[in-house]
Amino acid sequence: MIRVVRTMVVRRPMDQVVDHLADFTRAREWDPATVACVRLDEGPVRPGARWRNTSRFRGRTSEVSYRLDIRARDHLVFVGENSRVHVTDDLRFTEVSGASTRLVYGATFRFKGLARLAEPFLRREVDRLADDVAVTLPRAMTS
């Protein structure tokens, strides 16, 4: 298992940040690995909502099915899975001021099958992706 955590400040009010990030189709704006992300169901974005995320990792494109597990005023959890990996994105929000939000972004990757053997070699790449998110997410939220 690989776990990464990054903390960032977004210059927008917390309710706007949570609402924006709750719609996972917007992952393409803030996750440099995301190539496309489409909603698989309709209606309000609430626990149980589902998406198909296409991302590029180590030169390969793969699809991961995500669902929103937790949507609270200060907390979002997305769980994704395919045949090679189980991913949990855990986003926790704290109001810094009326105009800024502290975001603690955590991601856990549990690789499956033979991919588990490559885990030690994937750590650096996962860290790099988390570093990229810590830069692009605040930028995307202010543009």
mmCIF file of C-alpha atoms in Angstrom:
data_model
loop_
_atom_site.group_PDB
_atom_site.id
_atom_site.type_symbol
_atom_site.label_atom_id
_atom_site.label_comp_id
_atom_site.label_asym_id
_atom_site.label_seq_id
_atom_site.Cartn_x
_atom_site.Cartn_y
_atom_site.Cartn_z
ATOM 1 C CA MET A 1 0.000 0.000 0.000
ATOM 2 C CA ILE A 2 1.171 3.509 -0.807
ATOM 3 C CA ARG A 3 -0.252 6.498 1.059
ATOM 4 C CA VAL A 4 0.451 10.119 0.222
ATOM 5 C CA VAL A 5 -0.733 13.259 2.001
ATOM 6 C CA ARG A 6 -0.382 16.841 0.835
ATOM 7 C CA THR A 7 -1.638 20.030 2.489
ATOM 8 C CA MET A 8 -2.481 23.142 0.516
ATOM 9 C CA VAL A 9 -4.354 26.416 0.860
ATOM 10 C CA VAL A 10 -7.016 27.312 -1.693
ATOM 11 C CA ARG A 11 -8.022 30.954 -1.968
ATOM 12 C CA ARG A 12 -11.757 30.353 -2.051
ATOM 13 C CA PRO A 13 -14.382 29.915 0.668
ATOM 14 C CA MET A 14 -14.654 26.367 2.001
ATOM 15 C CA ASP A 15 -18.215 25.684 0.807
ATOM 16 C CA GLN A 16 -17.226 26.632 -2.760
ATOM 17 C CA VAL A 17 -14.129 24.408 -2.640
ATOM 18 C CA VAL A 18 -16.067 21.403 -1.306
ATOM 19 C CA ASP A 19 -18.891 21.848 -3.839
ATOM 20 C CA HIS A 20 -16.429 22.193 -6.714
ATOM 21 C CA LEU A 21 -14.327 19.161 -5.781
ATOM 22 C CA ALA A 22 -17.365 16.989 -4.983
ATOM 23 C CA ASP A 23 -18.034 16.830 -8.729
ATOM 24 C CA PHE A 24 -15.297 14.390 -9.720
ATOM 25 C CA THR A 25 -15.729 15.223 -13.422
ATOM 26 C CA ARG A 26 -13.620 18.262 -12.554
ATOM 27 C CA ALA A 27 -10.624 16.056 -11.681
ATOM 28 C CA ARG A 28 -9.197 16.874 -15.092
ATOM 29 C CA GLU A 29 -8.785 20.488 -13.916
ATOM 30 C CA TRP A 30 -6.666 19.640 -10.879
ATOM 31 C CA ASP A 31 -5.224 16.139 -11.358
ATOM 32 C CA PRO A 32 -2.487 16.161 -14.013
ATOM 33 C CA ALA A 33 -2.820 12.374 -14.457
ATOM 34 C CA THR A 34 -6.522 12.581 -15.394
ATOM 35 C CA VAL A 35 -7.182 12.471 -19.128
ATOM 36 C CA ALA A 36 -10.992 12.330 -18.875
ATOM 37 C CA CYS A 37 -13.644 11.823 -16.248
ATOM 38 C CA VAL A 38 -17.339 11.227 -16.921
ATOM 39 C CA ARG A 39 -20.287 10.865 -14.582
ATOM 40 C CA LEU A 40 -21.979 7.468 -14.849
ATOM 41 C CA ASP A 41 -25.242 8.423 -13.159
ATOM 42 C CA GLU A 42 -27.480 11.473 -12.829
ATOM 43 C CA GLY A 43 -28.872 13.673 -10.126
ATOM 44 C CA PRO A 44 -27.311 15.470 -7.197
ATOM 45 C CA VAL A 45 -23.703 14.741 -6.316
ATOM 46 C CA ARG A 46 -24.158 12.766 -3.132
ATOM 47 C CA PRO A 47 -22.796 9.539 -1.639
ATOM 48 C CA GLY A 48 -23.203 6.780 -4.200
ATOM 49 C CA ALA A 49 -22.568 9.038 -7.226
ATOM 50 C CA ARG A 50 -20.274 7.306 -9.744
ATOM 51 C CA TRP A 51 -17.661 8.308 -12.325
ATOM 52 C CA ARG A 52 -15.299 6.673 -14.810
ATOM 53 C CA ASN A 53 -11.870 8.283 -14.634
ATOM 54 C CA THR A 54 -9.328 7.761 -17.385
ATOM 55 C CA SER A 55 -5.798 8.568 -16.312
ATOM 56 C CA ARG A 56 -2.248 8.229 -17.537
ATOM 57 C CA PHE A 57 0.280 6.694 -15.173
ATOM 58 C CA ARG A 58 3.801 5.706 -16.185
ATOM 59 C CA GLY A 59 2.922 6.153 -19.853
ATOM 60 C CA ARG A 60 -0.125 3.870 -19.730
ATOM 61 C CA THR A 61 -3.764 4.843 -19.836
ATOM 62 C CA SER A 62 -6.226 3.081 -17.565
ATOM 63 C CA GLU A 63 -9.788 3.491 -16.372
ATOM 64 C CA VAL A 64 -10.851 3.474 -12.740
ATOM 65 C CA SER A 65 -14.469 3.423 -11.593
ATOM 66 C CA TYR A 66 -15.012 5.874 -8.723
ATOM 67 C CA ARG A 67 -17.862 6.490 -6.328
ATOM 68 C CA LEU A 68 -18.397 9.182 -3.743
ATOM 69 C CA ASP A 69 -18.516 7.509 -0.314
ATOM 70 C CA ILE A 70 -18.601 10.546 1.988
ATOM 71 C CA ARG A 71 -19.862 14.053 1.341
ATOM 72 C CA ALA A 72 -19.885 16.236 4.413
ATOM 73 C CA ARG A 73 -19.451 19.964 4.930
ATOM 74 C CA ASP A 74 -15.706 19.467 5.531
ATOM 75 C CA HIS A 75 -14.913 16.025 4.120
ATOM 76 C CA LEU A 76 -15.053 14.162 0.789
ATOM 77 C CA VAL A 77 -14.050 10.553 0.175
ATOM 78 C CA PHE A 78 -13.894 8.984 -3.286
ATOM 79 C CA VAL A 79 -13.180 5.269 -3.724
ATOM 80 C CA GLY A 80 -11.934 3.954 -7.052
ATOM 81 C CA GLU A 81 -11.170 0.513 -8.354
ATOM 82 C CA ASN A 82 -10.144 -1.508 -11.364
ATOM 83 C CA SER A 83 -8.472 -4.909 -11.794
ATOM 84 C CA ARG A 84 -5.042 -3.556 -10.739
ATOM 85 C CA VAL A 85 -5.654 -1.013 -8.001
ATOM 86 C CA HIS A 86 -7.994 0.151 -5.242
ATOM 87 C CA VAL A 87 -7.699 3.916 -4.636
ATOM 88 C CA THR A 88 -9.117 6.093 -1.878
ATOM 89 C CA ASP A 89 -8.991 9.883 -2.178
ATOM 90 C CA ASP A 90 -9.682 11.502 1.197
ATOM 91 C CA LEU A 91 -10.110 15.291 1.172
ATOM 92 C CA ARG A 92 -10.478 17.200 4.458
ATOM 93 C CA PHE A 93 -11.271 20.896 4.560
ATOM 94 C CA THR A 94 -10.773 23.580 7.203
ATOM 95 C CA GLU A 95 -11.772 27.207 6.862
ATOM 96 C CA VAL A 96 -8.686 29.391 7.214
ATOM 97 C CA SER A 97 -10.562 32.646 6.707
ATOM 98 C CA GLY A 98 -13.764 33.559 4.924
ATOM 99 C CA ALA A 99 -11.831 33.620 1.679
ATOM 100 C CA SER A 100 -9.406 30.684 2.061
ATOM 101 C CA THR A 101 -9.571 26.967 2.761
ATOM 102 C CA ARG A 102 -6.942 24.548 4.032
ATOM 103 C CA LEU A 103 -7.176 21.234 2.190
ATOM 104 C CA VAL A 104 -5.500 18.062 3.364
ATOM 105 C CA TYR A 105 -5.464 15.715 0.393
ATOM 106 C CA GLY A 106 -4.742 12.067 1.116
ATOM 107 C CA ALA A 107 -4.610 9.233 -1.396
ATOM 108 C CA THR A 108 -4.149 5.544 -0.694
ATOM 109 C CA PHE A 109 -3.221 3.075 -3.432
ATOM 110 C CA ARG A 110 -3.629 -0.652 -2.819
ATOM 111 C CA PHE A 111 -2.250 -2.491 -5.793
ATOM 112 C CA LYS A 112 -3.610 -5.911 -6.732
ATOM 113 C CA GLY A 113 -2.100 -9.046 -8.192
ATOM 114 C CA LEU A 114 1.308 -8.727 -9.813
ATOM 115 C CA ALA A 115 1.118 -4.932 -9.516
ATOM 116 C CA ARG A 116 1.656 -5.389 -5.752
ATOM 117 C CA LEU A 117 5.171 -6.616 -6.492
ATOM 118 C CA ALA A 118 5.974 -3.341 -8.265
ATOM 119 C CA GLU A 119 4.785 -1.207 -5.338
ATOM 120 C CA PRO A 120 8.276 -0.242 -4.099
ATOM 121 C CA PHE A 121 9.102 1.018 -7.597
ATOM 122 C CA LEU A 122 5.843 2.963 -7.917
ATOM 123 C CA ARG A 123 6.284 4.985 -4.708
ATOM 124 C CA ARG A 124 8.377 7.714 -6.317
ATOM 125 C CA GLU A 125 5.903 8.162 -9.186
ATOM 126 C CA VAL A 126 2.920 8.324 -6.800
ATOM 127 C CA ASP A 127 4.769 10.924 -4.699
ATOM 128 C CA ARG A 128 5.449 12.975 -7.820
ATOM 129 C CA LEU A 129 1.768 12.866 -8.785
ATOM 130 C CA ALA A 130 0.769 14.024 -5.301
ATOM 131 C CA ASP A 131 3.285 16.875 -5.536
ATOM 132 C CA ASP A 132 1.775 17.874 -8.891
ATOM 133 C CA VAL A 133 -1.754 17.854 -7.436
ATOM 134 C CA ALA A 134 -0.585 20.102 -4.577
ATOM 135 C CA VAL A 135 0.465 22.673 -7.194
ATOM 136 C CA THR A 136 -2.307 22.340 -9.786
ATOM 137 C CA LEU A 137 -5.329 22.042 -7.483
ATOM 138 C CA PRO A 138 -5.015 25.459 -5.793
ATOM 139 C CA ARG A 139 -4.272 27.049 -9.184
ATOM 140 C CA ALA A 140 -7.332 25.416 -10.782
ATOM 141 C CA MET A 141 -9.580 26.639 -7.988
ATOM 142 C CA THR A 142 -8.508 30.271 -8.389
ATOM 143 C CA SER A 143 -8.600 30.538 -12.173
#
